[in-house]
Structure formats: C-alpha cells, structure tokens
Coordinates of C-alpha atoms in Angstrom, one line a residue:
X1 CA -10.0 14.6 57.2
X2 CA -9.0 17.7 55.8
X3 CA -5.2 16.3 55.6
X4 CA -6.5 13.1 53.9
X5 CA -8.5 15.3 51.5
X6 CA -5.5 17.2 50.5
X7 CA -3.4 13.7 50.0
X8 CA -6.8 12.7 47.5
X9 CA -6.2 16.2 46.0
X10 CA -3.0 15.4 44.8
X11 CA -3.7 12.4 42.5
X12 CA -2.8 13.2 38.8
X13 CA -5.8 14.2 36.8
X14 CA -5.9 10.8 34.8
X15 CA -5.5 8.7 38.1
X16 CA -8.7 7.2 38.2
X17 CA -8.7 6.7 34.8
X18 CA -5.8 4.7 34.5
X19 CA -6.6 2.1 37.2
X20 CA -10.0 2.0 35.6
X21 CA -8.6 0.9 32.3
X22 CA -6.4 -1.7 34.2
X23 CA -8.8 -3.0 35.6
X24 CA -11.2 -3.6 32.1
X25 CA -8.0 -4.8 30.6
X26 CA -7.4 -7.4 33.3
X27 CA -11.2 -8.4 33.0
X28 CA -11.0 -8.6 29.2
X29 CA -8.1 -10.7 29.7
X30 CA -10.1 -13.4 31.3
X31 CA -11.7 -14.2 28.3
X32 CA -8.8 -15.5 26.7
X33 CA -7.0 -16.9 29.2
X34 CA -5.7 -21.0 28.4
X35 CA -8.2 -23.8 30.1
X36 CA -4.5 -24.3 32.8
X37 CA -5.5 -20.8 34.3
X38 CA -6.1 -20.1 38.1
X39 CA -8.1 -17.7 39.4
X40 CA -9.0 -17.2 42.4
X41 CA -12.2 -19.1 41.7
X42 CA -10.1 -22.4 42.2
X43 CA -7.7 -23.4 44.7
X44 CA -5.2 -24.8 42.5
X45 CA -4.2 -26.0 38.5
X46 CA -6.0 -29.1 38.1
X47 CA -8.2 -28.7 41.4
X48 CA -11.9 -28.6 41.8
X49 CA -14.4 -25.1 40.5
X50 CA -15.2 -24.1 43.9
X51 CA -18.4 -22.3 42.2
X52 CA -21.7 -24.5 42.0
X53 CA -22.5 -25.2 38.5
X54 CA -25.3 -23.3 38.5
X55 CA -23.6 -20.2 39.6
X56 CA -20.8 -20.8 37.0
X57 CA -23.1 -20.9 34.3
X58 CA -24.6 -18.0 35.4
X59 CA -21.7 -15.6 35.4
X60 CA -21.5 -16.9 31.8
X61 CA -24.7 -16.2 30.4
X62 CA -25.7 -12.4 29.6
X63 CA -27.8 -10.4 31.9
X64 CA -31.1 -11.0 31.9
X65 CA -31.2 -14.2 30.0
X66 CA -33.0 -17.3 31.7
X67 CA -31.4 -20.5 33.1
X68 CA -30.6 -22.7 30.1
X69 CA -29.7 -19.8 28.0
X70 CA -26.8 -19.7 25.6
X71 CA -23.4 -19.4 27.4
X72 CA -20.8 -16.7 26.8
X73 CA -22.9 -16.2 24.0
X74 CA -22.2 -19.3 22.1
X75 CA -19.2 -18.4 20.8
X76 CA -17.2 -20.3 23.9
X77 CA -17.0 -22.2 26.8
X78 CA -17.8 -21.7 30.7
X79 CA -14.7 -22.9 32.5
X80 CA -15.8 -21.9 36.5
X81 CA -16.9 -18.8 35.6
X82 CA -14.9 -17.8 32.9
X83 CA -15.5 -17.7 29.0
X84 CA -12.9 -19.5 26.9
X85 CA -13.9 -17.9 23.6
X86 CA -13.4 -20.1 20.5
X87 CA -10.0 -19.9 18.8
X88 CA -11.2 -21.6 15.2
X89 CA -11.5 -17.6 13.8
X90 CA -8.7 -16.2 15.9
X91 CA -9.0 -12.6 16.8
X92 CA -12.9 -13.0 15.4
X93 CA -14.7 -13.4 19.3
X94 CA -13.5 -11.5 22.3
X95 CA -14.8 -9.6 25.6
X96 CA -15.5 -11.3 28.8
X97 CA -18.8 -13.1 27.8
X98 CA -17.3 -13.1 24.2
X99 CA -19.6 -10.9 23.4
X100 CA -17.6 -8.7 20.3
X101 CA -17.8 -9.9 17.0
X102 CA -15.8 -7.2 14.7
X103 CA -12.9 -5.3 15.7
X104 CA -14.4 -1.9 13.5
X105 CA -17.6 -0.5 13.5
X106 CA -19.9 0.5 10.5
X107 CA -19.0 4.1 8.6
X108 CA -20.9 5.8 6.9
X109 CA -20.0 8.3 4.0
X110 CA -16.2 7.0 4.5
X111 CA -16.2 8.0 8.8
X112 CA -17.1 5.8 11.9
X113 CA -20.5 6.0 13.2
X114 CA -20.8 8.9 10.9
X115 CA -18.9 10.6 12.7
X116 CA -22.0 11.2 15.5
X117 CA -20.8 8.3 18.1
X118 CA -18.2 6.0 19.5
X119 CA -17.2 2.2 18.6
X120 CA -17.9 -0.2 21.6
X121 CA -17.2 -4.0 21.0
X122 CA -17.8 -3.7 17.0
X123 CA -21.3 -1.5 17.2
X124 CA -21.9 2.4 17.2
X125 CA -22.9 3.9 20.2
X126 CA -24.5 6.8 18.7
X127 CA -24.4 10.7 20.4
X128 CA -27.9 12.1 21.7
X129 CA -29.9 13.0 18.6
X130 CA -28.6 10.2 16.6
X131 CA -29.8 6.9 15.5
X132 CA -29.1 4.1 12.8
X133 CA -26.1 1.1 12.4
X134 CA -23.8 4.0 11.4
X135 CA -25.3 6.7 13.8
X136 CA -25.9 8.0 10.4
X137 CA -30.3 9.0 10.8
X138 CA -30.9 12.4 12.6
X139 CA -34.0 12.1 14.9
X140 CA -34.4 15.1 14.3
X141 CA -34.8 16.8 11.0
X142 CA -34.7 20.5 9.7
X143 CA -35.0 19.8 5.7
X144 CA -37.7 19.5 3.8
X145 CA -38.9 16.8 1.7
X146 CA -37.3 18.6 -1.5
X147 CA -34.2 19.0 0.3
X148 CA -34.2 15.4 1.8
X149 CA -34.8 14.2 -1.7
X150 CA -32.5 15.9 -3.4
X151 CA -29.4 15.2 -1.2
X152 CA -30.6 11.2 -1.4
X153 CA -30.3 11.0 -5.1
X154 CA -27.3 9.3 -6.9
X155 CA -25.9 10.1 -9.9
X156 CA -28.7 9.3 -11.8
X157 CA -31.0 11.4 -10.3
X158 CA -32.8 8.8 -9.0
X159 CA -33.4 8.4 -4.5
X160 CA -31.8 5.7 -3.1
X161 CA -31.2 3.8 -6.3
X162 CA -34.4 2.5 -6.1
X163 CA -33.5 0.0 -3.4
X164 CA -34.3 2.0 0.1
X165 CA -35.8 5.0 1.7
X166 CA -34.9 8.5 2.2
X167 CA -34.7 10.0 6.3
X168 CA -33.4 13.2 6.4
X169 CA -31.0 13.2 3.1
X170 CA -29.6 10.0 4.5
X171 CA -30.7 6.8 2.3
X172 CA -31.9 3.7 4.6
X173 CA -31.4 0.8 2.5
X174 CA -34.0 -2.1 2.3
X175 CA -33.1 -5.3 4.2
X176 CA -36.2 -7.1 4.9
X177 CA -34.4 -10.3 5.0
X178 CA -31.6 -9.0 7.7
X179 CA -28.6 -9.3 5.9
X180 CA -27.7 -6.4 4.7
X181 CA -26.7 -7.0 1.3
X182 CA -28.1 -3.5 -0.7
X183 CA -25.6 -1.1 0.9
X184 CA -24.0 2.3 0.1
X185 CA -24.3 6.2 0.4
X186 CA -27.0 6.0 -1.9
X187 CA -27.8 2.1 -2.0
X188 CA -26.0 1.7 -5.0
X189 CA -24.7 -1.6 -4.2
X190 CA -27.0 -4.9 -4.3
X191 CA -25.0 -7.4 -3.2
X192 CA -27.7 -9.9 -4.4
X193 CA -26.8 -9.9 -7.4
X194 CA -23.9 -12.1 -6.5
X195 CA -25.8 -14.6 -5.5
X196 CA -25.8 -17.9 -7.7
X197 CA -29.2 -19.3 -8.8
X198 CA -28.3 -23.1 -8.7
X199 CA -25.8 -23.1 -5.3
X200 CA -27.1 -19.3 -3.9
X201 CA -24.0 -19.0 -2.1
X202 CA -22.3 -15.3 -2.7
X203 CA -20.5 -15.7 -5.8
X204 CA -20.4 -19.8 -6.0
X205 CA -18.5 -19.6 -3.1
X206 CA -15.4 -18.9 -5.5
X207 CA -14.8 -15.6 -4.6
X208 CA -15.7 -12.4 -3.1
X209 CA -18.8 -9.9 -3.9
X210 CA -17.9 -6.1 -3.4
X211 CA -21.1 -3.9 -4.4
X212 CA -22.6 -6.6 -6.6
X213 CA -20.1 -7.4 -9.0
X214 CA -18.0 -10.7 -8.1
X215 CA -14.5 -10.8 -7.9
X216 CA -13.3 -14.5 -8.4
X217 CA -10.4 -16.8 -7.1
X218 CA -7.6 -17.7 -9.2
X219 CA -8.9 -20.4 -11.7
X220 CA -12.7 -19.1 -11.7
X221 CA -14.8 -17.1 -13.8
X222 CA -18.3 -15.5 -15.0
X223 CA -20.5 -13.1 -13.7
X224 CA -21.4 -15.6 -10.3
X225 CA -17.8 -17.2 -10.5
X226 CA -19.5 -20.1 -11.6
X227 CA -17.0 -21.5 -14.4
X228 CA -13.7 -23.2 -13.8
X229 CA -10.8 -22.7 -16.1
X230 CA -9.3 -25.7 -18.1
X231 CA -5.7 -24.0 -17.8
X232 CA -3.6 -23.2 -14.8
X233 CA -3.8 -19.8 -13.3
X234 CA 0.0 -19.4 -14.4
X235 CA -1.2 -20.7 -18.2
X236 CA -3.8 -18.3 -17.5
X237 CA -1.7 -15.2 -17.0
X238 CA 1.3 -16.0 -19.7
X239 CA -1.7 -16.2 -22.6
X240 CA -2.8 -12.6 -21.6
X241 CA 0.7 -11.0 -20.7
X242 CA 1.0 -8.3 -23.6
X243 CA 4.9 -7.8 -25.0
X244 CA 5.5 -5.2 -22.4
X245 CA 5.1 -7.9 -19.7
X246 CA 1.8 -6.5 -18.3
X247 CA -1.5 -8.4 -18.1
X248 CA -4.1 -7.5 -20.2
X249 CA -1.7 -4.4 -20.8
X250 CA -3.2 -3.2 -17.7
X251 CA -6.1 -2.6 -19.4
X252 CA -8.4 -5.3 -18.4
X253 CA -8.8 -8.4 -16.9
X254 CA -7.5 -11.7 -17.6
X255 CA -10.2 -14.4 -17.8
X256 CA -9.0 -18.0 -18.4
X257 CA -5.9 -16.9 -20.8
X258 CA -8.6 -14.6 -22.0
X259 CA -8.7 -10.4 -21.9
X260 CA -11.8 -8.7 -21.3
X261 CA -10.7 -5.3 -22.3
X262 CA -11.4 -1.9 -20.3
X263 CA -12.6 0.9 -22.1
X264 CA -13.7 3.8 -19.5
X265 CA -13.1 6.8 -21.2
X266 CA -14.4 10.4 -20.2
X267 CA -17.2 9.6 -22.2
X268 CA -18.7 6.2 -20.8
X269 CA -18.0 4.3 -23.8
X270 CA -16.3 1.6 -24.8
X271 CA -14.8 0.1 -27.9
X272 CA -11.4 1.5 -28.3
X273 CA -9.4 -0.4 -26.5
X274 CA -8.3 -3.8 -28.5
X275 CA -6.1 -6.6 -28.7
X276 CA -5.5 -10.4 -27.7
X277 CA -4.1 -8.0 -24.7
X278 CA -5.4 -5.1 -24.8
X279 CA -2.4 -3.6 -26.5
X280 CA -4.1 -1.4 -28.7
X281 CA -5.6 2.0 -28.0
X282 CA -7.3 3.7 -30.9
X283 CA -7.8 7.3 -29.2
X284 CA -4.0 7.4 -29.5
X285 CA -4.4 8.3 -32.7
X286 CA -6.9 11.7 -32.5
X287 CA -4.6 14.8 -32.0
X288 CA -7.5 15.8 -29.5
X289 CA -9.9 12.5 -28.2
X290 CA -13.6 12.5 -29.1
X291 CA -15.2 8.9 -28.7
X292 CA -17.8 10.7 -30.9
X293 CA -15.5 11.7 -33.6
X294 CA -14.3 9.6 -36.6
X295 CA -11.0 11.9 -37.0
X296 CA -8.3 9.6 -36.6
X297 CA -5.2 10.3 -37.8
X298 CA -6.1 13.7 -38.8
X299 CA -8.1 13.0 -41.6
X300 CA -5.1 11.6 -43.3
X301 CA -4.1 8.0 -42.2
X302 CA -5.1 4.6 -40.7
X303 CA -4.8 4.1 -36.8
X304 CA -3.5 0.4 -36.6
X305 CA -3.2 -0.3 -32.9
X306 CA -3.0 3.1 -31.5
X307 CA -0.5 4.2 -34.1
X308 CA -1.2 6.6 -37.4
X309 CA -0.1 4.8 -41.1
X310 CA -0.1 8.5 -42.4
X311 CA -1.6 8.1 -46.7
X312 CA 1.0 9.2 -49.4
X313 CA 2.3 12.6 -48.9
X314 CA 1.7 13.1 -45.2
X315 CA 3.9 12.2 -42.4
X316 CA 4.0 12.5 -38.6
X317 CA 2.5 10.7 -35.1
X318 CA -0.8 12.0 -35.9
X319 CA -0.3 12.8 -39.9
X320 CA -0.5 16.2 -39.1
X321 CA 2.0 17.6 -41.3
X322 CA 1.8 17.3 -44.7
X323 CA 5.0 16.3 -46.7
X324 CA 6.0 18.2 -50.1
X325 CA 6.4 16.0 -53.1
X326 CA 6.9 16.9 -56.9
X327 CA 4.5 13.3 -57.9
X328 CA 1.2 13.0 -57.5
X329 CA -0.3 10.8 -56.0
X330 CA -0.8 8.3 -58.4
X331 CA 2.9 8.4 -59.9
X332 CA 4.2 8.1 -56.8
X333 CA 2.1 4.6 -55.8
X334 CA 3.3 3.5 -59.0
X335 CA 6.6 3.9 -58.8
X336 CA 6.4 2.0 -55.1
X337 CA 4.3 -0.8 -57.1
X338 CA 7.5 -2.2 -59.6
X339 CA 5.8 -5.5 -61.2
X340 CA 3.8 -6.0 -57.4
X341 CA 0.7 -6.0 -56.9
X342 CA 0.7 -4.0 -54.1
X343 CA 3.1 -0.7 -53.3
X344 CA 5.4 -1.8 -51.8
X345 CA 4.8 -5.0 -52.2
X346 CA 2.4 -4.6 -49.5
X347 CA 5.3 -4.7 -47.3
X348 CA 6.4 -1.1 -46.5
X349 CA 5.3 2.4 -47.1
X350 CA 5.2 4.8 -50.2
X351 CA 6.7 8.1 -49.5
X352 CA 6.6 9.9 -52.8
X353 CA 7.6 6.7 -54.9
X354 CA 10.5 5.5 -52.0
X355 CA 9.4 2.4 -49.7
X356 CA 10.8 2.4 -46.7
X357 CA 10.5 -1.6 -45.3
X358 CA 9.1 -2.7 -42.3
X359 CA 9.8 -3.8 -40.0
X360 CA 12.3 -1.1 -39.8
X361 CA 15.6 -1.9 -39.1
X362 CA 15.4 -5.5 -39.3
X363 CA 17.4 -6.4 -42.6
X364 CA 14.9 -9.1 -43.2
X365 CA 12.6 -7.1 -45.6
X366 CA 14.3 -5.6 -48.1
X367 CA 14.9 -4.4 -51.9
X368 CA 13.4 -1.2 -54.0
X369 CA 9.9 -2.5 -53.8
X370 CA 10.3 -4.8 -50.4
X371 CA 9.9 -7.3 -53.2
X372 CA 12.4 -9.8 -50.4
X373 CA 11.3 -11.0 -47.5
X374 CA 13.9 -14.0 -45.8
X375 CA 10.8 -14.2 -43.4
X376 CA 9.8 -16.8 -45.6
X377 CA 12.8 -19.0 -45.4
X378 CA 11.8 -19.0 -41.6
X379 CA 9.5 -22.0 -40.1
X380 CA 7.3 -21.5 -37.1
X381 CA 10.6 -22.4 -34.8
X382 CA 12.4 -19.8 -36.6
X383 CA 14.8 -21.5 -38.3
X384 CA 16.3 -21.0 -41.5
X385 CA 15.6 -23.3 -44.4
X386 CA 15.5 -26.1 -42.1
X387 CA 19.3 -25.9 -41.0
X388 CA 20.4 -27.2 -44.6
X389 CA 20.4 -24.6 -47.3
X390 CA 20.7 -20.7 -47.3
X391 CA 18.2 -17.6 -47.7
X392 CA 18.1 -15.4 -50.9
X393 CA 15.7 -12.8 -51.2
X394 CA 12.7 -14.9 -49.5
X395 CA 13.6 -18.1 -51.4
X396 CA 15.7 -21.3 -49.9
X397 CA 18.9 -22.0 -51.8
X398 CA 19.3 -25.9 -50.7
X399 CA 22.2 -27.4 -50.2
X400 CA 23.1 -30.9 -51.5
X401 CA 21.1 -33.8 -50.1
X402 CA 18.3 -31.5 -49.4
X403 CA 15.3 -30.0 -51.0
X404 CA 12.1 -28.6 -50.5
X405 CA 10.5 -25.1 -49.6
X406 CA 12.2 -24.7 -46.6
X407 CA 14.9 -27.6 -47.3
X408 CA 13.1 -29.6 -45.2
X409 CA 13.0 -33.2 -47.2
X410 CA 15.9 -35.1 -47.6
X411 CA 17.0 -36.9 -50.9
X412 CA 18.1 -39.7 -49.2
X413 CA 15.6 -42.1 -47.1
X414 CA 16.5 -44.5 -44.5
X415 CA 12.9 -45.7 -43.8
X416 CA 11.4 -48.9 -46.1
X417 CA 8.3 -47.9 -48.4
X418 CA 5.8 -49.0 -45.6
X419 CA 7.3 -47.5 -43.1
X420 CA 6.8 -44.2 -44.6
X421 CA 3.5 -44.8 -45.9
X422 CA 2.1 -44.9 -42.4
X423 CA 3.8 -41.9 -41.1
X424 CA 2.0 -40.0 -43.5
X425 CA -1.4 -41.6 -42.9
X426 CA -4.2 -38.9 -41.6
X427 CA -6.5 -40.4 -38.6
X428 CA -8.5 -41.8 -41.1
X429 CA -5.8 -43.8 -43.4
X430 CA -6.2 -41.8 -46.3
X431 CA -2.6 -40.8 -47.5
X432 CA -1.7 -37.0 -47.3
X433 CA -5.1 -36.4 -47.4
X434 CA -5.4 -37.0 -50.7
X435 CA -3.3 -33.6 -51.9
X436 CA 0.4 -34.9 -51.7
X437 CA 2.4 -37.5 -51.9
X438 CA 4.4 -39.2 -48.9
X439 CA 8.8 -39.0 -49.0
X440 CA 10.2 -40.7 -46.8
X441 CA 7.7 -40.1 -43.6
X442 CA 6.5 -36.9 -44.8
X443 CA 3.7 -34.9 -46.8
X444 CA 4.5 -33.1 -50.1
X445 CA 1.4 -31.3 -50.8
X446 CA 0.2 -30.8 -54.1
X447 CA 2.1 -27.8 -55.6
X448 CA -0.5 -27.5 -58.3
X449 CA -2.8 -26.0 -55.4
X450 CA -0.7 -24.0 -53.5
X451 CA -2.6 -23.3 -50.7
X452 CA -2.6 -26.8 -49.2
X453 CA -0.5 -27.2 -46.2
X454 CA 0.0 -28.5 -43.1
X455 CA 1.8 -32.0 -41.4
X456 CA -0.7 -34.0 -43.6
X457 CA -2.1 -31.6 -46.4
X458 CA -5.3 -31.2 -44.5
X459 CA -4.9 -27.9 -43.9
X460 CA -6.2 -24.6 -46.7
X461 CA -4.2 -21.5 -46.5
X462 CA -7.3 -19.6 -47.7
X463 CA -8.8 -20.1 -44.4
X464 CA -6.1 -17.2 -43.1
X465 CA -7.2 -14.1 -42.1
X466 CA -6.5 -11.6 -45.3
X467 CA -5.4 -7.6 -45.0
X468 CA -5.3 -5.4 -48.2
X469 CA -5.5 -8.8 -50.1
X470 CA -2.4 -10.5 -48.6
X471 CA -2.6 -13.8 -46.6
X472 CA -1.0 -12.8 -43.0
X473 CA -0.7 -9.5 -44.6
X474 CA 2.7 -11.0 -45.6
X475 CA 4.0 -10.4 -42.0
X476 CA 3.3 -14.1 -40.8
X477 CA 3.2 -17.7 -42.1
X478 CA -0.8 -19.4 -42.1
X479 CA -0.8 -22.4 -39.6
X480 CA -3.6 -24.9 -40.5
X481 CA -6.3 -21.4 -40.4
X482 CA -4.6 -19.2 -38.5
X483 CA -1.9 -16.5 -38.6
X484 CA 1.3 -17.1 -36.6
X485 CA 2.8 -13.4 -37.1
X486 CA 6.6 -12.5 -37.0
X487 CA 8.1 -10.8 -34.7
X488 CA 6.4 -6.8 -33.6
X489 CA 3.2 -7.7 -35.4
X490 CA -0.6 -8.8 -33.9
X491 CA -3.8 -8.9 -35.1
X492 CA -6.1 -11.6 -36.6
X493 CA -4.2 -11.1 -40.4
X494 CA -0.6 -9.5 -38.5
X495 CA -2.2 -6.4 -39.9
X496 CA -0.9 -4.6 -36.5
X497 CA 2.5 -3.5 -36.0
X498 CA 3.6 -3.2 -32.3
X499 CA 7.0 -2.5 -32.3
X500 CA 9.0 0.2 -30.7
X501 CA 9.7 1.9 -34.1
X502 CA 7.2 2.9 -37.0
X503 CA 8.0 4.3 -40.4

C-alpha cells in the first residue's frame, strides 16, 4: 500500500485535471457528432439503438423534466441517446443536451460577469456574495442611499435614466416584458425605440438597433429603417462622395445620395458643418473656436466654406493681419470696379485697387477688372463654343457655317421645314414655348428676354440662385433653375470656393 501510495504521489500536479478535461471534451463532442456515428450504444453503422426508446429519450431530456418533455432542449435531435444539435445557426447550439446558446457571457461596465464570476455555457456563474445576469448586484451592501444614488446617475444627473432601479450604485434596468431591450451602465439605452409602429419588428427588419438608434442596411433609411431608396446603394454613395473622395467628407452620413451632416463639437451644438457633403466647416475660420461667438474671420472677413474672404486691406487664413495701403477704402474698390458693377467684376478680389482672379491660376478669368471669363464659351460638357468657333474674352468668335452663343446652330439645314418644327415642339405642341423660334431642330430663345433658356425656352434664368447680385455668382452656368458650378466651386449660387488654392 505504502509503495502504491508513493507511485499515486508521483502524478504531476495537473494529472487529474487533464484527464478530467478529456473526458468533458470527449462528452461535448457527442453533441455534434454526424447521424453515421457509433458509439458504443450500437453495435454497428446502420444497426439497431440497442437502448429502449424510452430510455433514449431520457438521456436526452434535462434532469428533472417529465416524460414527454422537450428533447436536448429543442434545439436537436435524440439519435440513441445522443443529441444532434441543429446545424441551421452553425456554432449557435452546443453542449451535450445542446444546452448553450452564446459562446460569451453578459459584461457589465466593459468586464465579464463584472468581473465577480465565471462564464459556463453562455451565463455567469456568479462568486459568493454576488447576484444578477452580469454578477453585477452585491447582496450585500455598505452604501447608503445617497451614495447608491449618486453613483447610479448618468450624465444628466438623473438615476438610471429614468428606465430602472438603483441596488447598491448598480442600475437594474426595467424589463417587465423579458427581453431586455433598456440596457446599459446607467440604462441609457432603450432599445424600444427601434421598434416600428406598423411591422414592430426592431428596426423594419432592415437593419440593426444598437442603444435605440437604428443603423440600416444598404438601400434603407429613416429613424425605424422604414424607407427604401429609389437609387442604388452605389448611386447612393457617388452623390454624397465630397471632391476629396470621402463620403459625406467623413462628416456624416450618407442617406439615399443624401448627407445628413455631423456637427459634435465641444459644445453640443450643431450647425457648422455644411455642404451637399459636408465639405464645409465654419469653425475653421475662428482663430480660437467658440460655437457661441460670431468672430469669424477675425472681425475682418467672410468664412465661405471654412475659408476666410479677408475685406479690403486685410490679408491672411484668419484675416489676422492687416495689410498697409496708401487708398482708402473707397478709392481702392473703385479702382477694382472699372465700368463693372461689381469690384472685380464680382469675379476676384480687391487688394488696394489690384484684383487678383479666381480661380487662381486657371487662365480662364482674366483682365484688369476680371472683366473675361472664357467660362462662358463653355457648355455644361465643357466644351468650347460647341467645337466650331474660338473663345475671346468670354465671347464665342464663330467660325464660318456656324453661329450662335456658343456656336451651336448651324447656317446650313439638312432637315425639311416640318421636320424641324416638331423637334422643337414642347410636351404640349406649343413651339419653343412660345419665347423662340425653331432652326433647323432647335430653340432660339427670344434674345429680347435674356433670361429664357433651356432645350425648349421653357426654362427662366431668374430662378437661379443669386450671390452679391450675380446669377451663379458668375462661377457657373443656370440649368433650367439651378446652378451647375465650374470647376472648385459649391454652393446653392457657386458662392463657395473649394479649391486647393485661395487668393
């Protein structure tokens, strides 16, 4: 005895241990084992369950649940003995009676069962003294109510968000209808409010709730998910990718070719963040940012898009520095003004009676007073004077055969008179609208009234969007109401210059 209690003796430490863990693995293992396996239970593949049927159910059904109860908990099948768990959620259903549901267990205040148990089969088993989902409730509690209260309030200073009680400084959310939807450290999350009215499935069953706000699938949107875009995601995503190739400029989200603009600032606020995609950001332009503060610019500019347009006699990114000039103010706009209307012609700045053009760099706006701009030789496709005549200073020079604003009638016509006439019909048969004439398949609008455009003269350039009294602000052409700007310009009027360089 003594010999065979020295041989026992010598066993490593984790001996029993390891053949203990074997042997649960082994016995887990049986649980998803293919329908062809052999245990000992039969006497061959193929052959007869040498249990009764009675006593293979048994072995299948939980302890202390009655004949007739629900085998290896409903999640499988009792093959002589053994539970087959269901495969349709793979990895979802395991342990030998396929009792496990979830791989992880519930945390609470970012550890595992608090931190005050262990994970068995997807549920806390919580330490002595401890209680709750997350083994996150103390039995036993050494605050007071003051205390308790004050470490269950959120950041409103309100307990438990309104939505649960306090035990001990831990919040213990309400869930009187068992499916825990109002969650969190402090309750803060109501996952109810994903619910749709009409289907009440969690988010329209479009997309996923995460502390009650719903984040929808690709070609879904609203609050519940419960709109479907008319474009493609992909449409989607090129209408809201800024020039920088970013969606939403990273500054928002992209809702059916839409932006819904971010604007969390250290304040709370929002507002300063703008654009088709969220290109611009007005706090760019405070030297130091104050949502509270109308001090943009310095005192001494206009912030278009995030970038300063410093006023006459001040210059740099925040107009901070203040330029020296031997004209006042007044003489120096005037000089910039020439026979315009605008300094400038409304296409440049005034630096003590200079312009400098802009775009900058671009060749296209030029003269003393920007008074040329070939821009408007250009048509939407940006070609010049249709392909038949050449630019001068903003005007089309035509060449011979051709003739129009942007050379885009020929002289010649190989279509009969009635065959023209009804290319230039409107839907409802009136010719031109009634404000041109037709040549040769296409409108002439009236030149008389020079704001009619458009394919059939049915369109009024006044509709356009205006900025310091310029249509487009002269940096894009009106399209039948609306601005189509040039090249580094956005806004409703092209009022907003994005390019890399500013004067």
């Amino acid at each position: 005895m003594a010999s065979a209690a020295g041989k026992i003796s010598m066993r490593p430490a984790g001996f029993g241990n390891f053949w203990l863990l074997a042997s649960s693995l082994l016995f887990a293992g049986l649980s998803a084992v293919p329908q062809s396996f052999s245990p000992s239970l039969r006497s061959g593949p193929g052959a007869a369950c040498r249990l009764s049927r009675a006593e293979s159910e048994r072995r299948c059904r939980a302890p202390g649940q009655p004949p007739g109860g629900a085998l290896c908990h409903g999640r499988g099948r009792c093959d002589c003995g053994v539970c087959i768990c269901h495969v349709s959620e793979p990895g979802v259903y395991f342990g030998p009676l396929c009792e496990c549901h979830e791989w992880m267990c519930e945390t609470y205040d970012g550890s595992t069962c608090a931190g005050h148990g262990a994970c068995d089969c997807g549920k806390c088993r919580c330490d002595g003294g401890w209680s709750g989902d997350a083994c996150q409730y103390p039995k036993t509690c050494d605050l007071t109510k003051k205390q308790s209260n004050q470490m269950c309030k959120n950041s409103q200073d309100i307990i438990c968000s309104n939505a649960g009680t306090c035990h001990c400084g831990r919040c213990k959310c309400d869930n009187s209808d068992g499916n825990g939807l109002v969650y969190g450290k402090f309750c803060e999350c109501d996952d109810r409010e994903c619910i749709d009215d009409e289907t009440e499935e969690i988010c329209g069953g479009h997309g996923k709730c995460y502390c009650g706000n719903c984040y929808c699938q690709a070609g879904w949107h609203g609050d519940k998910c419960e709109f479907q875009c008319d474009i493609t995601p992909w449409e989607s995503k090129r209408r809201c990718t800024s020039p920088d190739g970013r969606v939403c400029s990273n500054r928002g989200i992209c809702v059916c070719g839409e932006c819904s603009c971010h604007d969390v600032d250290p304040t709370g606020d929002w507002g300063d963040i703008h654009g088709d995609t969220c290109e611009c950001d007005e706090r760019d332009c405070k030297a130091v940012y104050d949502r509270y503060s109308d001090d943009f610019c310095s005192g001494h500019g206009q912030c278009n898009c995030g970038r300063c347009d410093c006023k006459v006699g001040w210059y740099g990114k925040k107009c901070e520095h203040p330029r020296s000039c031997p004209l006042s103010a007044e003489e120096s706009i005037k000089k910039c003004q020439g026979s315009s209307a605008l300094p400038c012609s409304g296409r440049g700045k005034c630096e003590c009676g200079e312009c400098t053009c802009y775009p900058p760099g671009g060749g296209r706006v030029y003269g003393k007073t920007c008074e040329c701009d070939d821009r408007r030789c250009e048509d939407l496709d940006g070609v010049v004077c249709g392909g038949h005549g050449t630019c001068s200073c903003g005007r089309c020079v035509c060449g011979r055969g051709w003739f129009g604003k942007l050379c885009q009638h020929p002289r010649k016509c190989n279509l009969t008179e009635e065959q023209s006439r009804s290319l230039c019909e409107s839907a409802d048969g009136v010719l031109c609208s009634g404000k041109g004439s037709c040549h040769c398949g296409k409108c002439i609008c009236s030149a008389e009234e020079w704001y009619i455009s458009g394919e059939f003269c049915d369109c009024d350039d006044r509709d356009c969007d205006k900025h310091d009294g310029l249509i487009c602000t002269g940096n894009g052409i009106c399209s039948c109401g609306n601005c189509e700007c040039w090249d580094g310009w956005n806004g409703n009027a092209c009022e907003i210059w994005l390019g890399t360089e500013y004067p």
